[in-house]
Short mmCIF file of C-alpha atoms in Angstrom, two decimals:
data_model
loop_
_atom_site.label_atom_id
_atom_site.label_comp_id
_atom_site.label_asym_id
_atom_site.label_seq_id
_atom_site.Cartn_x
_atom_site.Cartn_y
_atom_site.Cartn_z
CA MET B 1 4.63 57.03 105.39
CA VAL B 2 6.93 54.10 104.80
CA SER B 3 3.91 51.86 104.37
CA ALA B 4 3.41 53.51 101.00
CA ILE B 5 6.64 51.98 99.67
CA LYS B 6 5.80 49.00 97.47
CA ALA B 7 9.06 47.62 96.17
CA THR B 8 9.96 44.14 95.03
CA LEU B 9 13.12 42.75 96.53
CA ARG B 10 15.80 41.33 94.30
CA TYR B 11 17.27 37.92 94.86
CA GLY B 12 20.16 35.97 93.47
CA THR B 13 21.93 32.74 94.24
CA GLU B 14 22.73 31.89 97.82
CA LEU B 15 26.43 31.67 96.93
CA THR B 16 26.72 35.09 95.34
CA ARG B 17 26.52 38.09 97.58
CA SER B 18 27.33 41.56 96.37
CA LEU B 19 28.64 44.60 98.14
CA ALA B 20 25.56 46.80 98.47
CA PHE B 21 22.23 47.04 100.28
CA PHE B 22 19.10 47.56 98.23
CA GLN B 23 15.59 48.73 99.01
CA GLY B 24 13.69 47.30 96.12
CA ASP B 25 15.64 48.36 93.05
CA ASN B 26 17.20 51.36 94.81
CA ARG B 27 20.65 51.35 96.42
CA PHE B 28 20.26 51.83 100.19
CA TYR B 29 22.77 53.83 102.24
CA VAL B 30 22.78 53.75 106.04
CA ARG B 31 22.28 57.33 107.30
CA GLY B 32 21.90 57.00 111.04
CA VAL B 33 23.00 57.35 114.66
CA ASP B 34 23.93 55.05 117.52
CA TYR B 35 21.16 55.24 120.10
CA GLN B 36 21.25 54.05 123.73
CA PRO B 37 19.92 56.74 126.10
CA GLY B 38 21.23 56.05 129.58
CA GLY B 39 24.38 54.46 128.23
CA SER B 40 26.08 51.67 130.13
CA SER B 41 25.53 53.26 133.57
CA LYS B 42 21.75 53.22 133.34
CA LEU B 43 20.69 50.36 131.13
CA VAL B 44 17.26 50.89 129.64
CA ASP B 45 15.57 49.66 126.51
CA PRO B 46 14.47 52.76 124.58
CA LEU B 47 12.18 50.72 122.35
CA ALA B 48 10.17 49.37 125.28
CA ASP B 49 9.01 52.86 126.35
CA THR B 50 6.67 54.57 123.92
CA THR B 51 7.15 57.99 125.52
CA THR B 52 10.92 57.76 125.13
CA CYS B 53 10.98 56.44 121.61
CA THR B 54 8.36 58.80 120.19
CA ARG B 55 10.19 61.76 121.75
CA ASP B 56 13.42 60.76 120.07
CA ILE B 57 11.94 59.61 116.79
CA ALA B 58 10.81 63.18 116.23
CA LYS B 59 14.49 64.20 116.42
CA PHE B 60 15.53 61.38 114.11
CA LYS B 61 13.06 62.63 111.53
CA ASP B 62 14.28 66.19 111.96
CA LEU B 63 17.85 65.05 111.34
CA GLY B 64 16.83 63.14 108.24
CA LEU B 65 17.88 59.67 109.43
CA ASN B 66 16.87 56.34 107.99
CA THR B 67 18.59 54.01 110.51
CA ILE B 68 19.39 53.75 114.21
CA ARG B 69 21.62 51.28 116.03
CA ILE B 70 20.77 50.04 119.52
CA TYR B 71 23.40 48.20 121.57
CA SER B 72 21.15 46.36 124.02
CA VAL B 73 17.43 45.60 124.29
CA ASP B 74 15.18 43.83 126.76
CA ASN B 75 14.12 40.81 124.76
CA SER B 76 11.28 40.03 127.18
CA ALA B 77 9.55 43.36 126.55
CA ASN B 78 7.02 44.37 123.92
CA HIS B 79 8.39 46.61 121.17
CA ASP B 80 5.42 46.83 118.83
CA ASP B 81 4.55 50.48 119.39
CA CYS B 82 8.09 51.83 119.05
CA MET B 83 8.94 49.67 116.07
CA LYS B 84 5.78 50.83 114.34
CA ALA B 85 6.62 54.45 115.15
CA LEU B 86 10.07 53.94 113.64
CA SER B 87 8.51 52.33 110.61
CA ASP B 88 6.07 55.17 110.14
CA ALA B 89 9.03 57.55 110.24
CA GLY B 90 10.92 55.56 107.59
CA ILE B 91 13.60 54.35 110.01
CA TYR B 92 15.28 50.96 110.16
CA LEU B 93 16.90 49.29 113.19
CA VAL B 94 20.36 47.71 113.37
CA LEU B 95 20.43 45.71 116.59
CA ASP B 96 23.18 44.21 118.75
CA VAL B 97 22.06 40.90 120.26
CA ASN B 98 24.33 40.96 123.35
CA THR B 99 23.63 42.44 126.78
CA PRO B 100 25.82 42.93 129.87
CA GLN B 101 24.29 39.74 131.29
CA TYR B 102 24.57 37.65 128.13
CA SER B 103 27.82 38.08 126.27
CA LEU B 104 31.06 36.54 125.10
CA ASN B 105 34.00 36.85 127.51
CA ARG B 106 37.07 38.08 125.66
CA ALA B 107 39.33 36.43 128.27
CA ASP B 108 37.57 33.07 127.97
CA PRO B 109 35.57 32.79 124.75
CA HIS B 110 35.36 28.99 124.90
CA THR B 111 33.49 28.83 128.22
CA SER B 112 31.27 31.80 127.49
CA TYR B 113 30.22 30.47 124.08
CA ASN B 114 27.58 28.21 125.59
CA ASP B 115 23.96 27.17 125.25
CA VAL B 116 22.63 29.61 127.87
CA TYR B 117 24.20 32.52 126.03
CA LEU B 118 22.93 31.38 122.65
CA GLN B 119 19.39 30.87 123.95
CA ASN B 120 19.19 34.55 124.84
CA VAL B 121 20.72 35.58 121.53
CA PHE B 122 18.16 33.53 119.64
CA ALA B 123 15.34 34.91 121.80
CA THR B 124 16.39 38.41 120.75
CA ILE B 125 16.21 37.36 117.13
CA ASP B 126 12.71 36.00 117.71
CA ALA B 127 11.64 39.26 119.35
CA PHE B 128 12.71 41.41 116.39
CA ALA B 129 12.49 39.24 113.29
CA LYS B 130 8.78 39.98 112.99
CA TYR B 131 9.45 43.65 112.30
CA ASP B 132 10.16 44.48 108.70
CA ASN B 133 12.20 47.51 109.69
CA THR B 134 14.74 45.36 111.52
CA LEU B 135 17.54 45.91 109.05
CA ALA B 136 20.35 43.79 110.55
CA PHE B 137 21.76 42.09 113.64
CA PHE B 138 25.27 42.54 115.07
CA SER B 139 26.71 39.31 116.48
CA GLY B 140 29.35 41.24 118.42
CA ASN B 141 30.95 44.64 118.96
CA GLU B 142 34.69 45.31 119.36
CA VAL B 143 35.42 41.85 120.75
CA VAL B 144 38.74 41.73 118.91
CA ASN B 145 40.60 44.90 119.91
CA ASP B 146 44.16 46.22 120.08
CA LYS B 147 45.22 43.47 122.50
CA PRO B 148 46.88 40.69 120.46
CA ASP B 149 45.41 37.98 122.69
CA SER B 150 41.88 39.06 121.72
CA ILE B 151 42.30 37.59 118.22
CA LYS B 152 41.64 34.16 119.72
CA CYS B 153 37.99 35.28 119.94
CA ALA B 154 37.60 35.52 116.18
CA PRO B 155 36.50 31.89 115.62
CA TYR B 156 33.87 32.30 118.32
CA ILE B 157 32.55 35.53 116.82
CA LYS B 158 32.32 33.78 113.50
CA ALA B 159 30.59 30.77 115.09
CA ILE B 160 28.01 33.02 116.75
CA THR B 161 27.38 34.72 113.42
CA ARG B 162 26.98 31.30 111.79
CA ASP B 163 24.61 30.14 114.54
CA MET B 164 22.45 33.26 114.23
CA ARG B 165 22.14 32.85 110.48
CA SER B 166 21.38 29.15 110.91
CA TYR B 167 18.72 29.88 113.53
CA ILE B 168 17.02 32.39 111.24
CA SER B 169 16.99 29.84 108.44
CA ASN B 170 15.92 26.84 110.49
CA ARG B 171 13.14 28.77 112.19
CA LYS B 172 11.99 30.04 108.79
CA LEU B 173 12.25 33.67 109.82
CA ARG B 174 12.76 36.57 107.46
CA LYS B 175 16.39 36.51 106.34
CA ILE B 176 17.66 39.44 108.35
CA PRO B 177 21.37 39.98 107.72
CA VAL B 178 23.90 39.14 110.45
CA GLY B 179 27.34 40.74 110.71
CA TYR B 180 30.01 42.05 113.07
CA SER B 181 31.09 45.52 114.26
CA ALA B 182 34.89 45.84 114.52
CA THR B 183 36.88 48.25 116.69
CA ASP B 184 38.63 51.41 115.49
CA VAL B 185 42.18 50.05 115.40
CA ASP B 186 44.28 49.10 112.42
CA THR B 187 45.38 45.88 114.13
CA ALA B 188 44.01 43.01 112.07
CA ARG B 189 41.01 45.01 110.80
CA LEU B 190 41.48 43.90 107.22
CA GLU B 191 42.36 40.34 108.20
CA LEU B 192 39.25 40.14 110.39
CA ALA B 193 37.10 41.41 107.54
CA GLN B 194 38.55 38.79 105.23
CA TYR B 195 38.10 36.11 107.89
CA MET B 196 34.43 36.93 108.41
CA ASN B 197 33.86 36.52 104.68
CA CYS B 198 35.90 33.38 103.98
CA GLY B 199 35.07 29.72 104.10
CA SER B 200 31.86 27.91 103.31
CA ASP B 201 28.73 29.92 102.70
CA ASP B 202 27.12 29.00 106.02
CA GLU B 203 30.17 30.40 107.86
CA ARG B 204 30.34 33.74 106.08
CA SER B 205 28.84 36.98 107.40
CA ASP B 206 26.16 38.82 105.50
CA PHE B 207 27.99 42.15 105.98
CA PHE B 208 30.92 43.68 107.86
CA ALA B 209 31.06 46.99 109.75
CA PHE B 210 33.73 48.83 111.69
CA ASN B 211 34.05 51.87 113.94
CA ASP B 212 36.22 54.67 112.57
CA TYR B 213 37.10 57.98 114.28
CA SER B 214 40.06 58.94 112.11
CA TRP B 215 38.39 61.86 110.28
CA CYS B 216 38.66 64.78 112.70
CA ASP B 217 37.30 68.15 111.59
CA PRO B 218 38.12 70.81 110.78
CA ALA B 219 41.58 69.97 109.49
CA SER B 220 40.95 66.49 108.13
CA SER B 221 40.12 65.27 104.67
CA PHE B 222 39.56 62.11 102.68
CA GLN B 223 43.33 61.74 102.32
CA ILE B 224 44.47 63.04 105.73
CA SER B 225 42.10 60.66 107.51
CA LYS B 226 43.40 57.84 105.31
CA TRP B 227 39.85 56.97 104.39
CA ASP B 228 41.11 56.86 100.81
CA GLN B 229 43.46 54.02 101.75
CA LYS B 230 40.64 52.10 103.45
CA VAL B 231 38.58 52.41 100.29
CA LYS B 232 41.52 51.02 98.36
CA ASN B 233 42.04 48.17 100.84
CA PHE B 234 38.39 47.13 100.74
CA THR B 235 37.81 47.53 97.02
CA GLY B 236 36.37 44.27 95.72
CA TYR B 237 35.27 43.08 99.18
CA GLY B 238 32.39 40.72 98.56
CA ILE B 239 29.79 41.71 101.15
CA PRO B 240 28.32 45.07 102.22
CA LEU B 241 30.52 47.33 104.33
CA PHE B 242 29.48 50.29 106.47
CA LEU B 243 30.64 52.36 109.46
CA SER B 244 29.03 51.19 112.70
CA GLU B 245 30.38 54.23 114.60
CA PHE B 246 32.04 57.44 113.42
CA GLY B 247 32.34 61.10 114.41
CA CYS B 248 35.68 62.21 115.89
CA ILE B 249 35.47 64.81 118.70
CA LYS B 250 39.16 65.88 118.81
CA GLY B 251 38.29 69.04 116.91
CA THR B 252 35.06 70.82 116.06
CA ARG B 253 32.58 68.40 114.59
CA GLN B 254 31.37 69.54 111.20
CA PHE B 255 30.72 66.11 109.74
CA LYS B 256 32.54 66.97 106.56
CA GLU B 257 33.21 63.27 106.15
CA LEU B 258 29.66 62.87 104.84
CA GLY B 259 30.81 64.60 101.69
CA SER B 260 33.02 61.60 100.97
CA LEU B 261 30.91 58.89 102.55
CA TYR B 262 27.95 59.66 100.29
CA SER B 263 29.89 60.44 97.13
CA THR B 264 31.85 58.51 94.57
CA ASP B 265 34.86 58.82 96.89
CA MET B 266 33.39 55.89 98.81
CA THR B 267 30.09 54.58 97.48
CA ALA B 268 31.71 51.86 95.40
CA VAL B 269 32.85 50.26 98.67
CA TYR B 270 30.84 51.71 101.60
CA SER B 271 27.09 51.73 102.24
CA GLY B 272 26.98 54.68 104.65
CA GLY B 273 27.35 54.75 108.41
CA LEU B 274 26.13 55.55 111.92
CA VAL B 275 27.20 58.62 113.92
CA TYR B 276 28.20 58.04 117.55
CA GLU B 277 26.06 58.96 119.37
CA TYR B 278 22.57 60.39 119.84
CA SER B 279 22.48 61.25 123.56
CA GLU B 280 25.24 62.64 125.75
CA GLU B 281 26.35 59.93 128.18
CA GLY B 282 29.44 61.55 129.72
CA SER B 283 31.85 61.04 126.80
CA ASN B 284 31.12 64.31 124.89
CA TYR B 285 29.94 62.46 121.82
CA GLY B 286 26.25 63.21 122.32
CA LEU B 287 24.24 65.16 119.77
CA VAL B 288 21.60 65.98 122.39
CA LYS B 289 21.30 66.19 126.18
CA ILE B 290 18.36 64.44 127.81
CA ASP B 291 17.01 65.71 131.13
CA GLY B 292 13.91 63.86 132.19
CA GLY B 293 11.49 64.28 129.34
CA SER B 294 13.25 67.20 127.71
CA VAL B 295 15.81 67.03 124.92
CA THR B 296 18.26 69.85 124.21
CA GLU B 297 19.98 69.93 120.86
CA GLY B 298 23.71 70.57 120.94
CA LYS B 299 25.90 72.20 118.32
CA ASP B 300 26.84 68.78 116.96
CA TYR B 301 23.17 68.10 116.31
CA SER B 302 22.93 71.17 114.12
CA ALA B 303 26.18 70.32 112.36
CA LEU B 304 25.01 66.80 111.54
CA LYS B 305 21.63 68.00 110.35
CA SER B 306 23.25 70.52 108.03
CA SER B 307 25.73 68.01 106.67
CA LEU B 308 23.10 65.36 106.04
CA ALA B 309 20.97 67.91 104.20
CA ALA B 310 23.92 68.95 102.07
CA ASN B 311 25.04 65.40 101.31
CA LYS B 312 22.08 63.41 100.11
CA ALA B 313 22.17 59.71 99.41
CA PRO B 314 23.31 59.49 95.80
CA SER B 315 21.18 58.14 93.01
CA GLY B 316 22.26 55.22 90.90
CA ASP B 317 24.13 52.19 92.10
CA GLY B 318 27.25 54.04 93.32
CA GLY B 319 29.54 51.74 91.38
CA TYR B 320 29.25 48.87 93.82
CA ASN B 321 30.86 45.46 93.35
CA LYS B 322 28.26 43.47 91.45
CA THR B 323 30.04 40.14 91.59
CA GLY B 324 30.61 39.75 95.31
CA GLY B 325 31.93 36.43 96.54
CA ALA B 326 33.94 34.95 99.38
CA SER B 327 37.32 36.32 100.45
CA ALA B 328 40.42 34.18 100.73
CA CYS B 329 41.07 33.41 104.39
CA PRO B 330 43.92 35.61 105.67
CA ALA B 331 47.41 34.17 105.74
CA VAL B 332 49.09 33.45 109.07
CA THR B 333 51.26 36.35 110.24
CA ALA B 334 52.63 37.60 113.56
CA GLY B 335 49.50 39.74 113.88
CA TRP B 336 47.05 37.09 112.64
CA PRO B 337 47.85 33.66 114.13
CA ILE B 338 44.68 31.88 113.00
CA GLY B 339 45.78 29.31 110.46
CA ASN B 340 42.52 27.88 109.18
CA ASP B 341 38.77 28.39 109.09
CA THR B 342 37.93 25.71 111.66
CA LEU B 343 35.15 26.90 113.94
CA PRO B 344 33.77 25.54 117.21
CA ALA B 345 30.65 23.48 116.80
CA ILE B 346 27.46 24.84 118.23
CA PRO B 347 27.16 23.64 121.86
CA LYS B 348 25.26 20.37 121.94
CA ASP B 349 22.64 21.68 124.37
CA ALA B 350 21.87 24.56 121.99
CA GLU B 351 21.08 22.38 118.98
CA LYS B 352 17.49 21.92 120.13
CA TYR B 353 16.76 25.62 119.61
CA MET B 354 17.05 25.14 115.87
CA THR B 355 13.96 22.94 115.84
CA GLN B 356 12.13 23.89 119.03
CA GLY B 357 12.79 27.63 119.12
CA ALA B 358 14.57 29.56 121.83
CA GLY B 359 11.62 30.40 124.04
CA LYS B 360 11.33 33.51 126.17
CA GLY B 361 14.25 35.87 126.62
CA ALA B 362 15.56 36.83 130.05
CA GLY B 363 15.56 40.57 129.37
CA PHE B 364 17.13 42.84 131.96
CA SER B 365 15.47 41.07 134.91
CA ASN B 366 18.68 40.05 136.74
CA PRO B 367 21.32 42.81 136.50
CA GLY B 368 23.99 40.86 138.39
CA TYR B 369 23.67 37.71 136.33
CA SER B 370 26.24 36.49 133.82
CA SER B 371 25.76 33.74 131.25
CA GLN B 372 29.51 33.42 130.75
CA THR B 373 29.93 30.38 133.02
CA ALA B 374 26.31 29.32 133.21
CA GLY B 375 26.03 26.86 130.35
CA THR B 376 27.62 24.02 128.47
CA PRO B 377 30.28 25.10 125.94
CA SER B 378 31.17 23.63 122.59
CA SER B 379 32.72 20.17 122.73
CA GLY B 380 34.53 20.11 119.39
CA ASP B 381 35.03 21.54 115.94
CA ALA B 382 32.32 22.05 113.38
CA LYS B 383 32.31 20.44 109.97
CA SER B 384 32.21 22.78 107.02
CA GLY B 385 28.61 23.37 106.06
CA SER B 386 27.23 22.33 109.44
CA GLY B 387 25.56 25.70 109.87
CA THR B 388 23.45 25.33 106.76
CA GLY B 389 19.83 25.62 107.77
CA THR B 390 16.69 24.32 106.20
CA SER B 391 15.11 26.17 103.34
CA SER B 392 13.29 29.20 104.65
CA SER B 393 9.98 30.36 103.27
CA ALA B 394 11.29 33.90 103.64
CA SER B 395 14.41 33.37 101.59
CA GLY B 396 13.08 34.32 98.21
CA SER B 397 14.22 32.75 94.97
CA ALA B 398 16.90 33.10 92.39
CA SER B 399 14.42 33.90 89.67
CA GLY B 400 13.79 37.49 90.67
CA LYS B 401 10.15 36.82 91.52
CA LYS B 402 8.53 38.68 94.37
CA SER B 403 9.97 37.59 97.68
CA ALA B 404 7.97 35.66 100.20
CA ALA B 405 9.46 38.04 102.74
CA VAL B 406 7.11 40.71 101.46
CA ALA B 407 4.14 38.46 102.14
CA LEU B 408 5.45 37.69 105.61
CA ARG B 409 5.49 41.33 106.63
CA ALA B 410 3.38 42.18 109.62
CA PRO B 411 0.46 44.07 108.08
CA GLU B 412 0.45 46.79 110.69
CA PHE B 413 3.96 47.83 109.67
CA GLY B 414 4.03 47.38 105.91
CA PHE B 415 7.73 48.23 105.79
CA THR B 416 10.01 47.28 102.91
CA PRO B 417 12.81 44.99 104.08
CA ILE B 418 16.30 45.60 102.77
CA ALA B 419 17.87 43.21 100.31
CA CYS B 420 21.61 42.69 100.34
CA GLY B 421 22.94 43.00 96.86
CA LEU B 422 21.87 40.05 94.79
CA VAL B 423 20.36 38.06 97.62
CA ALA B 424 18.06 38.77 100.52
CA VAL B 425 20.78 38.89 103.11
CA LEU B 426 21.65 41.67 104.23
CA SER B 427 27.24 44.58 117.68
CA THR B 428 32.24 50.56 122.76
CA LEU B 429 29.21 50.37 124.67
CA LEU B 430 27.03 47.36 125.34
CA GLY B 431 27.32 45.17 122.29
CA ALA B 432 29.72 42.67 123.81
CA ALA B 433 29.80 43.76 127.47
CA LEU B 434 33.05 41.91 127.86
CA LEU B 435 34.99 41.26 131.03
#
């Protein structure tokens, strides 16, 4: 039972993040799967159906997982039973806050970054901040892709991340980390990572993740996949880094990459990752096939289970970057045209949510709806530091004393939140649902 874990979280200064996640004094590695049964063609919230979630949680336990990622949830539904079941199984949730109805439009980020969109994002935060096994929120998924014009979305992604962090602080919620999930292309990946971690503290992400399908068994390796070069490129990066999707299907999946991901090959830089994906949704990535109430394990399920068993999370601190810190903003190049860290200001009509709360979420009630032209967009640029929220009772202290976040835990869950390095900081499916 996870409720038996009684660990004190570690805290440091608000300006000094480090590279790793911690559960109490123990380094925490993400060992999980991406989970959205039904996929994009049949949108359902698996955490709003106790029968569905308990069926699948049994498989998560059998695999030996500690984390799942969900791309879209109904923020008007009740999730208490499924979140408690996950907690009892020792499993954390990484959650994307976007839905097909409420999302940023890659073709027009300015108009779609509006108060109506942000209200639903904040309502999702409200719905899940009360659960201590909510590990992190994704502000977006694969918004910037291999199309050069998509880079213009980066300031808006960063603004949404800022706004989410500010909302959590102003509403005095537990400081759940907020970050971004980048696409599996080399185009501007490193620059985007640097960008999400540069500038004033209120503008920086709590972590960065990216999708990576370059290790393809059986003929691949740490060097052939060029994972060694990615480790080199990200060495010294000042916030936690993990894989938000991985698991190439070009060959026979053996998940040999776990041997590097959870070893000194990578632990100084990476904090684990999430295999894509749990259920088969027509793309041949599924570990299981779901037919009604029955679940059939595929060969990839067995391969992942064996590899996880053979490659345990390492002990010790893995050699992580203990100093952390902001990155320098990337220089302007032909592939990265953003010349400064100026971000759009939060839309004026969304400012009230910081003090009044977001209210009820819309959920999945109107499938044909789109927030992208429904609200009032930003009217100007933000001043540096404008996203700094009020002091949160859940933020802990720099002294290393027991965090208030522990006291704020819902007693029926009793789950140990994750701390991000030295401070308590720790979304190509549905996360952005872009047009």
